[in-house]
Coordinates of C-alpha atoms and ligand atoms in Angstrom, one line a residue:
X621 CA -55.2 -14.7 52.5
X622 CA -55.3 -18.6 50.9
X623 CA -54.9 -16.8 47.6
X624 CA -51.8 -15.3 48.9
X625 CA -50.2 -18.4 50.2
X626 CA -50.7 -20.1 47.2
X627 CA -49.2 -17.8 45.0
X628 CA -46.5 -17.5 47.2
X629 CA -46.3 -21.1 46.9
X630 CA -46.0 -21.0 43.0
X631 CA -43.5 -18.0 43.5
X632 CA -41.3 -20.6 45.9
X633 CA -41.8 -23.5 43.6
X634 CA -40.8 -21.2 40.4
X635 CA -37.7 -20.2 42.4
X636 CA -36.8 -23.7 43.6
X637 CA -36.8 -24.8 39.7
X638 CA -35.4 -22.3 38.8
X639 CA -32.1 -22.9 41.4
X640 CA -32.0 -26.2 39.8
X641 CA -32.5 -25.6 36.6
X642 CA -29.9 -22.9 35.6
X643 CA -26.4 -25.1 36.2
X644 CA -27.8 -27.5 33.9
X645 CA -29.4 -25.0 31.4
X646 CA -26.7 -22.8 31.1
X647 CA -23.9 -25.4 30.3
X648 CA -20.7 -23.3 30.7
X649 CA -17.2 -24.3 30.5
X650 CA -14.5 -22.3 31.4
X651 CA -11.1 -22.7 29.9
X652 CA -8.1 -20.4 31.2
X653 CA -5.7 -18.9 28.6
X654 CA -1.9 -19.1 29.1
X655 CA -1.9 -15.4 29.1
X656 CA -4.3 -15.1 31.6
X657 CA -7.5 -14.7 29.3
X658 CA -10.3 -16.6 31.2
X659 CA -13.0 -17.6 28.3
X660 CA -16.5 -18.9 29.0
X661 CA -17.6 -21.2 26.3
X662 CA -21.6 -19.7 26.1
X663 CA -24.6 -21.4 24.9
X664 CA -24.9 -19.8 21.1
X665 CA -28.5 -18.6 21.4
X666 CA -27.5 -17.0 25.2
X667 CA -24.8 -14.5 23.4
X668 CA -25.2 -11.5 23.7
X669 CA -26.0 -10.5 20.0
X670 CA -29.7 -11.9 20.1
X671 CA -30.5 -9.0 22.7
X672 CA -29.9 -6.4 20.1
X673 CA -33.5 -4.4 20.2
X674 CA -33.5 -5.3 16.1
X675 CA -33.0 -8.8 16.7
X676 CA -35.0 -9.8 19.9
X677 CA -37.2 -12.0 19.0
X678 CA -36.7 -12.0 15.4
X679 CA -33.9 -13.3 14.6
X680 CA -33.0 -17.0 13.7
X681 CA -29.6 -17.9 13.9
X682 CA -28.3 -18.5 10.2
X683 CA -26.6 -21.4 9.5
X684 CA -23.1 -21.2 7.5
X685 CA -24.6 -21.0 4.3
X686 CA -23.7 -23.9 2.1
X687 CA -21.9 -21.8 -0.6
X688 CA -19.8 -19.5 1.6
X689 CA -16.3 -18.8 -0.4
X690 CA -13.3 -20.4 0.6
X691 CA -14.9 -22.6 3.6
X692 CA -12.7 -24.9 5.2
X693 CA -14.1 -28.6 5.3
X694 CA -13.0 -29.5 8.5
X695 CA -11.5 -27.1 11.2
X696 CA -8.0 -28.9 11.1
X697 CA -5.0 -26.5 10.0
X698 CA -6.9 -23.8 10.5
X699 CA -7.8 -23.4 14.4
X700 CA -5.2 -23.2 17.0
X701 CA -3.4 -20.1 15.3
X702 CA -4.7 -17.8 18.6
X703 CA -3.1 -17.9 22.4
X704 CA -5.7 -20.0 23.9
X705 CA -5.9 -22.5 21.6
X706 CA -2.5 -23.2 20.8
X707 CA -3.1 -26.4 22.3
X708 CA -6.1 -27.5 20.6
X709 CA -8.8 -26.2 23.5
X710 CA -12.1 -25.5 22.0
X711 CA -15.8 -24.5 22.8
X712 CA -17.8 -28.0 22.3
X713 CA -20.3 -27.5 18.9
X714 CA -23.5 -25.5 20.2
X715 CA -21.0 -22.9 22.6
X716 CA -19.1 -19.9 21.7
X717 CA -16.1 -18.7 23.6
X718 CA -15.9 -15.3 24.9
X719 CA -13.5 -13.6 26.7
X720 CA -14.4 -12.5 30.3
X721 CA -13.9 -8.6 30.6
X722 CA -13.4 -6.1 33.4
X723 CA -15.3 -3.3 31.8
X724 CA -18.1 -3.9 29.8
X725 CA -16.8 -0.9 27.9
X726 CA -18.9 -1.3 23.9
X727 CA -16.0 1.2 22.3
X728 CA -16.1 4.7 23.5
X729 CA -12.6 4.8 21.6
X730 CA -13.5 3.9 18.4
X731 CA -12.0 3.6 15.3
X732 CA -13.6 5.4 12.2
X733 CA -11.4 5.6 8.7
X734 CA -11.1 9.4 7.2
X735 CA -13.0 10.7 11.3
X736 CA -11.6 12.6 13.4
X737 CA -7.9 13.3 12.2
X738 CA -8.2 16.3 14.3
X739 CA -8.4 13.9 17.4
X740 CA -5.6 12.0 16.3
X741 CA -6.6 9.4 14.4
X742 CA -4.0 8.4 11.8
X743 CA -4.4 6.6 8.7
X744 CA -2.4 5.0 5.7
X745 CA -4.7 2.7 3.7
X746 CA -5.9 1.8 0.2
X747 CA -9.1 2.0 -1.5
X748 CA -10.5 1.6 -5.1
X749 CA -10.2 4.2 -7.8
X750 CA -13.5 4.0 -8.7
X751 CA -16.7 3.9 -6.2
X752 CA -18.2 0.5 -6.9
X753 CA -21.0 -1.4 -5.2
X754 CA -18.7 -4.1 -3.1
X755 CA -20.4 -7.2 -1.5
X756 CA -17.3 -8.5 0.2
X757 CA -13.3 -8.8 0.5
X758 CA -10.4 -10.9 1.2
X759 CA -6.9 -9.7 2.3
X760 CA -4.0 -11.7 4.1
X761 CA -2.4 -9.6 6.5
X762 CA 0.9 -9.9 8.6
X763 CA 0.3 -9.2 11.9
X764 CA 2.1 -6.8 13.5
X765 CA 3.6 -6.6 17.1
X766 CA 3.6 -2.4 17.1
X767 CA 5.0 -0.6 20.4
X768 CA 2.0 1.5 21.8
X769 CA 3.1 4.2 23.5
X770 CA 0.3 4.9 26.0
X771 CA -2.9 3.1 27.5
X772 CA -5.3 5.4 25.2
X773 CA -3.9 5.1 22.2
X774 CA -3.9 2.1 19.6
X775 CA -2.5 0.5 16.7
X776 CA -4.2 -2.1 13.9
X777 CA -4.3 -3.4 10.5
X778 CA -7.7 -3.8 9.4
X779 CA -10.7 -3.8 6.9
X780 CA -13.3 -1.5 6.2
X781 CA -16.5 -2.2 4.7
X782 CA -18.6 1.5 4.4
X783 CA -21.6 2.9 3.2
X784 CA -23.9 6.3 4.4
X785 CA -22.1 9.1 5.6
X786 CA -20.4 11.5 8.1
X787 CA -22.5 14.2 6.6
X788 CA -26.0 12.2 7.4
X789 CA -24.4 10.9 10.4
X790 CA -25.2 7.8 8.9
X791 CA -22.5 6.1 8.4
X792 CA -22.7 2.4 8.8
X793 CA -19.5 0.3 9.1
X794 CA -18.0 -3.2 9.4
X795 CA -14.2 -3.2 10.8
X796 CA -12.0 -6.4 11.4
X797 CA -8.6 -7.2 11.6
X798 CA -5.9 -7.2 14.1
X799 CA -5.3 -4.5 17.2
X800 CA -3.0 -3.9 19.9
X801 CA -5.3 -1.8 22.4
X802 CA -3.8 -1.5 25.8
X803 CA -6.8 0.0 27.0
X804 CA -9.1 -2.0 26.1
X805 CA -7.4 -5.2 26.3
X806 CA -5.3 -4.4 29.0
X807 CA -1.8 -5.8 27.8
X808 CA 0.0 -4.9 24.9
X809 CA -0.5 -8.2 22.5
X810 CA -2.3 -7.9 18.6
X811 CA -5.6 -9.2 19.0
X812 CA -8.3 -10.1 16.3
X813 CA -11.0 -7.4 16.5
X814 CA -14.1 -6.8 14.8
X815 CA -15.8 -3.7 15.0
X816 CA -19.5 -2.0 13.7
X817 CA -21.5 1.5 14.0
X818 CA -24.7 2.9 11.8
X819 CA -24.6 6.2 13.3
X820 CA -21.0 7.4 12.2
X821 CA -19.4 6.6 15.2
X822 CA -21.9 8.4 17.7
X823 CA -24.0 5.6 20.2
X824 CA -24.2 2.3 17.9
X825 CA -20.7 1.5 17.8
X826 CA -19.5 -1.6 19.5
X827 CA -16.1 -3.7 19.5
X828 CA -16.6 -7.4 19.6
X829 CA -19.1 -9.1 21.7
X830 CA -19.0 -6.3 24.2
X831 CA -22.4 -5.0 22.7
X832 CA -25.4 -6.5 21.1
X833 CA -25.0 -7.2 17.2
X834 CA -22.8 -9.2 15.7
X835 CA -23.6 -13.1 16.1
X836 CA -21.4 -15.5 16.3
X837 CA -21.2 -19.4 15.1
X838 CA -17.4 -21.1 15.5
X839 CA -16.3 -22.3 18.7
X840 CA -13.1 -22.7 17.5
X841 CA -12.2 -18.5 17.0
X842 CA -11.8 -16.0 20.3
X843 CA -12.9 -12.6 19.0
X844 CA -10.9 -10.2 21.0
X845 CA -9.0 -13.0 21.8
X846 CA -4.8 -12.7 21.2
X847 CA -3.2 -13.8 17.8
X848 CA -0.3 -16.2 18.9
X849 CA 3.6 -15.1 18.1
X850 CA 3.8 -17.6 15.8
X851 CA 1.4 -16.8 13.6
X852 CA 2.6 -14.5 11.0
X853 CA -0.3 -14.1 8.7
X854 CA -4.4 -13.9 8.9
X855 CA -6.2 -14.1 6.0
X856 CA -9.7 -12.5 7.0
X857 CA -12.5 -12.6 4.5
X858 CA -16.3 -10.6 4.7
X859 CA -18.6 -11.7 2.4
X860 CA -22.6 -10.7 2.2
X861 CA -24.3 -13.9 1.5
X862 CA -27.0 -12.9 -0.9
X863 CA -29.6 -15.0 0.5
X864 CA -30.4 -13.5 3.8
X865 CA -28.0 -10.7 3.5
X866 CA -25.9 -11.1 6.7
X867 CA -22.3 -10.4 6.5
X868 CA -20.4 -13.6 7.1
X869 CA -17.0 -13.1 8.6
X870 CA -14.5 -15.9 8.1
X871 CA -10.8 -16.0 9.1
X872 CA -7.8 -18.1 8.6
X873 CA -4.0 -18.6 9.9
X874 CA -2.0 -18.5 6.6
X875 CA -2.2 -17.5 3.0
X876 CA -4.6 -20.2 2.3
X877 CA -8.1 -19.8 1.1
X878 CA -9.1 -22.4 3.4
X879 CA -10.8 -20.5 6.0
X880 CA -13.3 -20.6 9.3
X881 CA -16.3 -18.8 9.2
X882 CA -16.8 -16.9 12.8
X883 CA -20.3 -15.3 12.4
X884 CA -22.0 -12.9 10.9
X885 CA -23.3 -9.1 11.2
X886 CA -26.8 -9.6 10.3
X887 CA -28.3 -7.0 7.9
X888 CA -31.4 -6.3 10.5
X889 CA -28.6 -3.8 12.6
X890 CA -27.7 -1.8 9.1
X891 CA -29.4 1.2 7.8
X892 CA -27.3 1.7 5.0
X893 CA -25.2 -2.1 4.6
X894 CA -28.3 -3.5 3.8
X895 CA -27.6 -4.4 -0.1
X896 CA -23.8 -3.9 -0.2
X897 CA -21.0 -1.1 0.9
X898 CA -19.8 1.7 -1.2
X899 CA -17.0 1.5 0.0
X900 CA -14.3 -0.7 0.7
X901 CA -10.5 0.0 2.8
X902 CA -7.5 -1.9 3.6
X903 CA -4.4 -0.7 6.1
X904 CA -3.4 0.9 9.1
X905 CA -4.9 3.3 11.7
X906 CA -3.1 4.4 15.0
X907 CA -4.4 7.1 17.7
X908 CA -1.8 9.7 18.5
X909 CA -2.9 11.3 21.6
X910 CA -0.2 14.4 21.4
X911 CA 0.0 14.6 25.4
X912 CA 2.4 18.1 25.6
X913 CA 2.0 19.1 22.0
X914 CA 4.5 16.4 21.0
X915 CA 3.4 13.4 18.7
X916 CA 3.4 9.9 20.2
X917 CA 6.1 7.2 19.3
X918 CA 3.3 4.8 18.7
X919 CA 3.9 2.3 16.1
X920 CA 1.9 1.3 13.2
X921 CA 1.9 -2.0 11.7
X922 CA 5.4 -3.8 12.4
X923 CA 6.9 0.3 13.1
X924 CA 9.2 -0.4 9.7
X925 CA 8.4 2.1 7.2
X926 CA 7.3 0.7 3.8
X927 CA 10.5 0.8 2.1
X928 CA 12.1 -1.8 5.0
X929 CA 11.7 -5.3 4.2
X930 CA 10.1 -5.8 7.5
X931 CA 7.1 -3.9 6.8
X932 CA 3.5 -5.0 7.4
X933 CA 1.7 -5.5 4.6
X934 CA -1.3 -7.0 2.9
X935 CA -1.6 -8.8 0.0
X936 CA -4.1 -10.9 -2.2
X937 CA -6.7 -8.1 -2.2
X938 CA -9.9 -9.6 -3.9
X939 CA -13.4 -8.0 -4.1
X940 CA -16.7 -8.9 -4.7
X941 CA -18.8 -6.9 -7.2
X942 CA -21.9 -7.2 -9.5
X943 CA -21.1 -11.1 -10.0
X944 CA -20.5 -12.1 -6.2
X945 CA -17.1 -13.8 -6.9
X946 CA -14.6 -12.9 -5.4
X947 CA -11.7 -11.2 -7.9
X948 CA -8.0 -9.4 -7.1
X949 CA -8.4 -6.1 -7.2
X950 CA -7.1 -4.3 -10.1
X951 CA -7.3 -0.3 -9.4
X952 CA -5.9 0.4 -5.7
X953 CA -4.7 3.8 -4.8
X954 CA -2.8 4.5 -1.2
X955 CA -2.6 7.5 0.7
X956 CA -1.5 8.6 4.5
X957 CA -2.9 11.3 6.9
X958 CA 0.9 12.2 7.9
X959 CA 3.0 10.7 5.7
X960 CA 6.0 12.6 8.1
X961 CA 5.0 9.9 10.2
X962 CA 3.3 6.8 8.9
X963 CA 3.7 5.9 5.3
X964 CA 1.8 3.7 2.6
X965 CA 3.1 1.9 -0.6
X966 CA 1.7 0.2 -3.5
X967 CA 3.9 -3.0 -4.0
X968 CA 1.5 -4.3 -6.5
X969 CA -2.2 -4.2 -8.0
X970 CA -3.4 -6.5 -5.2
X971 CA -1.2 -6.0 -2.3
X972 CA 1.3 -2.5 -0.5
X973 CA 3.8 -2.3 2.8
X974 CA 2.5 0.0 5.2
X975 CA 3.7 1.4 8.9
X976 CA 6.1 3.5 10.6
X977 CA 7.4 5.6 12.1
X978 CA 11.0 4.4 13.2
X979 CA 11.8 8.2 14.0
X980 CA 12.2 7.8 18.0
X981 CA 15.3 6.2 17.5
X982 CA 16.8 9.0 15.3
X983 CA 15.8 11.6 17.3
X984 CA 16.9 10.4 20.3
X985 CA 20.3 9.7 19.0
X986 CA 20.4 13.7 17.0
X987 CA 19.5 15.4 20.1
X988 CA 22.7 13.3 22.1
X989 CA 24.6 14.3 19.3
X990 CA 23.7 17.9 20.0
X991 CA 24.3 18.0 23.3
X992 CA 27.7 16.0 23.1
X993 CA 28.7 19.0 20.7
X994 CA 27.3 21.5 23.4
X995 CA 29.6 19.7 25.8
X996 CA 32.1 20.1 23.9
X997 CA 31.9 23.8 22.7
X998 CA 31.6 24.8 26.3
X999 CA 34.4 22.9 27.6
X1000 CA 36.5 24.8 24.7
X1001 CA 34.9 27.8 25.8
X1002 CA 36.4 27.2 29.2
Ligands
LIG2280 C1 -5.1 -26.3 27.3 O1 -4.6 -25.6 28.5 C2 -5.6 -25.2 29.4 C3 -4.9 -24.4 30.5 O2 -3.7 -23.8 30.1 C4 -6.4 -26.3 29.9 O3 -7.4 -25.8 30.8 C5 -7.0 -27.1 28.8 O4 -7.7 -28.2 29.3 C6 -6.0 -27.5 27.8 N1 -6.7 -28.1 26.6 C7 -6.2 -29.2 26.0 C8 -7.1 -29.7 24.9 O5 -5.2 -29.8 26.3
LIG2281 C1 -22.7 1.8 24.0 O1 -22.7 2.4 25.2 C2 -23.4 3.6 25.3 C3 -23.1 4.3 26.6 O2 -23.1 3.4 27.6 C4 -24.8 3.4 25.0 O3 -25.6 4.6 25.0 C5 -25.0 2.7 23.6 O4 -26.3 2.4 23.3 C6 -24.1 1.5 23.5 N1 -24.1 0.9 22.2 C7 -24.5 -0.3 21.8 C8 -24.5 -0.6 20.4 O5 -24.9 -1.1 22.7
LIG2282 C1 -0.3 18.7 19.1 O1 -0.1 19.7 20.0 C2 0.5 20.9 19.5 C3 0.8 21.8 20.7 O2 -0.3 21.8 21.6 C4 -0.5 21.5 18.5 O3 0.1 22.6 17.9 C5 -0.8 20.5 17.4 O4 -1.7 21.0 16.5 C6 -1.3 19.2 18.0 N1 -1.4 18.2 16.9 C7 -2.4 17.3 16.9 C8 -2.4 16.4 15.7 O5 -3.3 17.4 17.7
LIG2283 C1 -2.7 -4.0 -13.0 O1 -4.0 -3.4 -13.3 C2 -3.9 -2.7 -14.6 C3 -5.3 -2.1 -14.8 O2 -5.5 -1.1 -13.8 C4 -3.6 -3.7 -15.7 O3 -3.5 -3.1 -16.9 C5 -2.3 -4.4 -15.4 O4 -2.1 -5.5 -16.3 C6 -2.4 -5.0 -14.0 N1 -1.1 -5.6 -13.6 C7 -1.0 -6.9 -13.3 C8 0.4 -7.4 -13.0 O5 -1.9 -7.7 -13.2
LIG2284 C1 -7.4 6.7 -10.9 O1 -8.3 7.4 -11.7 C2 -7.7 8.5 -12.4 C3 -8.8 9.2 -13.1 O2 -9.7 8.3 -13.8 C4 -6.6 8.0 -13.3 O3 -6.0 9.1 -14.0 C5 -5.6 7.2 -12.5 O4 -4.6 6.7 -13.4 C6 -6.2 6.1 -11.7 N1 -5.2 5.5 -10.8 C7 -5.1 4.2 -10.7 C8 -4.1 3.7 -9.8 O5 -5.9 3.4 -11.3

């Protein structure tokens, strides 16, 4: 009995510091978006990347390693390029912000290059002539502002880094660039994204920071958070930093080299990107869900078709091989899943337009033109 009541006396003295101690521990700040994004600046050891099974209890945090490519010196000029913090909000140094969600959803919708064109998924990219062992890449990209035509379908510009295989069902992937996801964002604005599975797609997938994995450092970038209609460029670099072997993602507002480094995948979560990626892709992807057998008027990259001057593009493709610096690219072939559709050309060694489909428009107008000339035949008939 005395034993009970004193451990019940622990148990209320555990709770009672536990009440008091958790507004101070946890430290958050909340900062409301403009559009309506509500962002928690979170302790950078209590993200959620640390509770990856792989990671729990292993992992240190990695500093930015000291010779990280292109690493802006200070965050000036290149923060303040994203919706929420147009006017210069930020998470103070030790926080990270993430964006509140209503679904926890980790990507059931994923994106996977070359998968599942059956189901829809519709590519125009590049890639290297020649397999090579990659260990990073740089692009700038323009963001585009695509029309997406239903909740479940989606449209980006984005990177691939891939090694393992379909075959294996071992493919591992790192994805990041910019998305306009209705359903997962719930509004129809481009949004930075990042992306990674080592099972081809099947359970380990995850989008953001909705799942354990990726770990993040800045709190000056909003994964998932919106790209601001001013900014017409992001330059987004992914680089394996041969010390520890974590893949470092940095990303910038312009052309510049000068960029901020966001995080890092670390190389604990891969199976197969654990020394570099056999493969490397740059360019478009959208989902065309077919609803009544007819294909969707989604848009991918700016909807222009390459040979508009308002195409997307991307440009300033650089590589990392055998000697870790980074160099342009120098052997890039394109090619499209339905070229009808979405097209994809080479504009240079380092750089190509991409999009489509700009066919709604013309259809629209054919088939009023065909029934203007039915009018017309039957009222002659008559
Ligand atoms: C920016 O605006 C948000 C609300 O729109 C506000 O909460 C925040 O304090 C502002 N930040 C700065 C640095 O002015
Ligand atoms: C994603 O969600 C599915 C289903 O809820 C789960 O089985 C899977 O483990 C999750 N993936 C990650 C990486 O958390
Ligand atoms: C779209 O639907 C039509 C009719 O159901 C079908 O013939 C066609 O193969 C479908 N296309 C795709 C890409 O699913
Ligand atoms: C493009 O690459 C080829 C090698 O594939 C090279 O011969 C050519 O000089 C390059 N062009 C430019 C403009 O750098
Ligand atoms: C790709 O490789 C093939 C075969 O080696 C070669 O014929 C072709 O010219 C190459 N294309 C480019 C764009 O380098």
């Amino acid at each position: 009995m005395s034993s009970f009541r004193s451990s019940s006396w622990v148990l209320f003295f555990c709770l009672l510091s536990l009440t008091l101690f958790v507004p101070v521990g946890s430290l958050t700040t909340t900062i409301n978006s403009p559009d309506g994004d509500v962002i928690d600046c979170t302790d950078i050891l209590a993200q959620p990347g640390f509770s990856h099974p792989l990671l729990k209890d292993h992992h240190k945090l990695q500093e930015i390693p000291k010779n990280l490519p292109n690493t802006a010196k200070n965050e000036d000029g290149v923060s303040g390029w994203q919706v929420w913090n147009r006017n210069g909000s930020k998470c103070l140094e030790g926080t990270i912000p993430i964006r509140r969600t209503v679904s926890q959803e980790n990507g059931t919708t994923s994106s996977g290059a070359g998968a599942e064109v059956t189901e829809g998924y519709e590519y125009a990219i590049a890639h290297l002539n020649r397999t090579r062992e990659v260990y990073g890449t740089k692009v700038t990209m323009s963001v585009g502002h695509p029309k997406v035509d239903r909740v479940g379908e989606f449209s980006l510009g984005q990177i691939w880094l891939v090694s393992g295989s379909y075959e294996k069902g071992d493919l591992n992937s790192i994805e990041a660039g910019w998305q306009v996801f209705p359903g997962l964002y719930s509004d129809y604005q481009p949004r930075l994204f990042i992306f990674w599975t080592r099972d081809a797609y099947t359970l380990e997938r995850c989008y953001n920071l909705r799942c354990p994995g990726f770990i993040q450092t800045s709190g000056n970038v909003l994964i998932e958070g919106a790209i601001s209609p001013q900014t017409e460029v992001i330059t987004i670099q992914i680089w394996k930093d041969p010390s520890l072997g974590h893949w470092w993602l940095s990303v910038g507002p312009s052309s510049d080299t000068v960029l901020l480094p966001v995080g890092y995948w670390p190389t604990e979560i891969f199976t197969c990107l654990t020394d570099h990626a056999d493969k490397v892709e740059w360019g478009g992807e959208i989902v065309n869900r077919n609803v009544s057998g007819r294909h969707t008027t989604t848009q991918m990259g700016s909807g222009y078709r390459p040979s508009s001057t308002r195409a997307a593009y991307m440009r300033d493709l650089e590589i990392v091989i055998n000697n870790r610096d980074f160099q342009p690219t120098v052997d890039l072939v394109v090619g499209a899943t339905d070229p009808t559709y979405y097209t994809i050309q080479k504009t240079s060694n380092t750089s190509f337009s991409y999009g489509g489909p700009e066919h709604a428009g013309a259809i629209h107008l054919r088939l009023d033109l065909v029934f203007l000339c039915f009018c017309f035949s039957f009222f002659l008939l008559l």
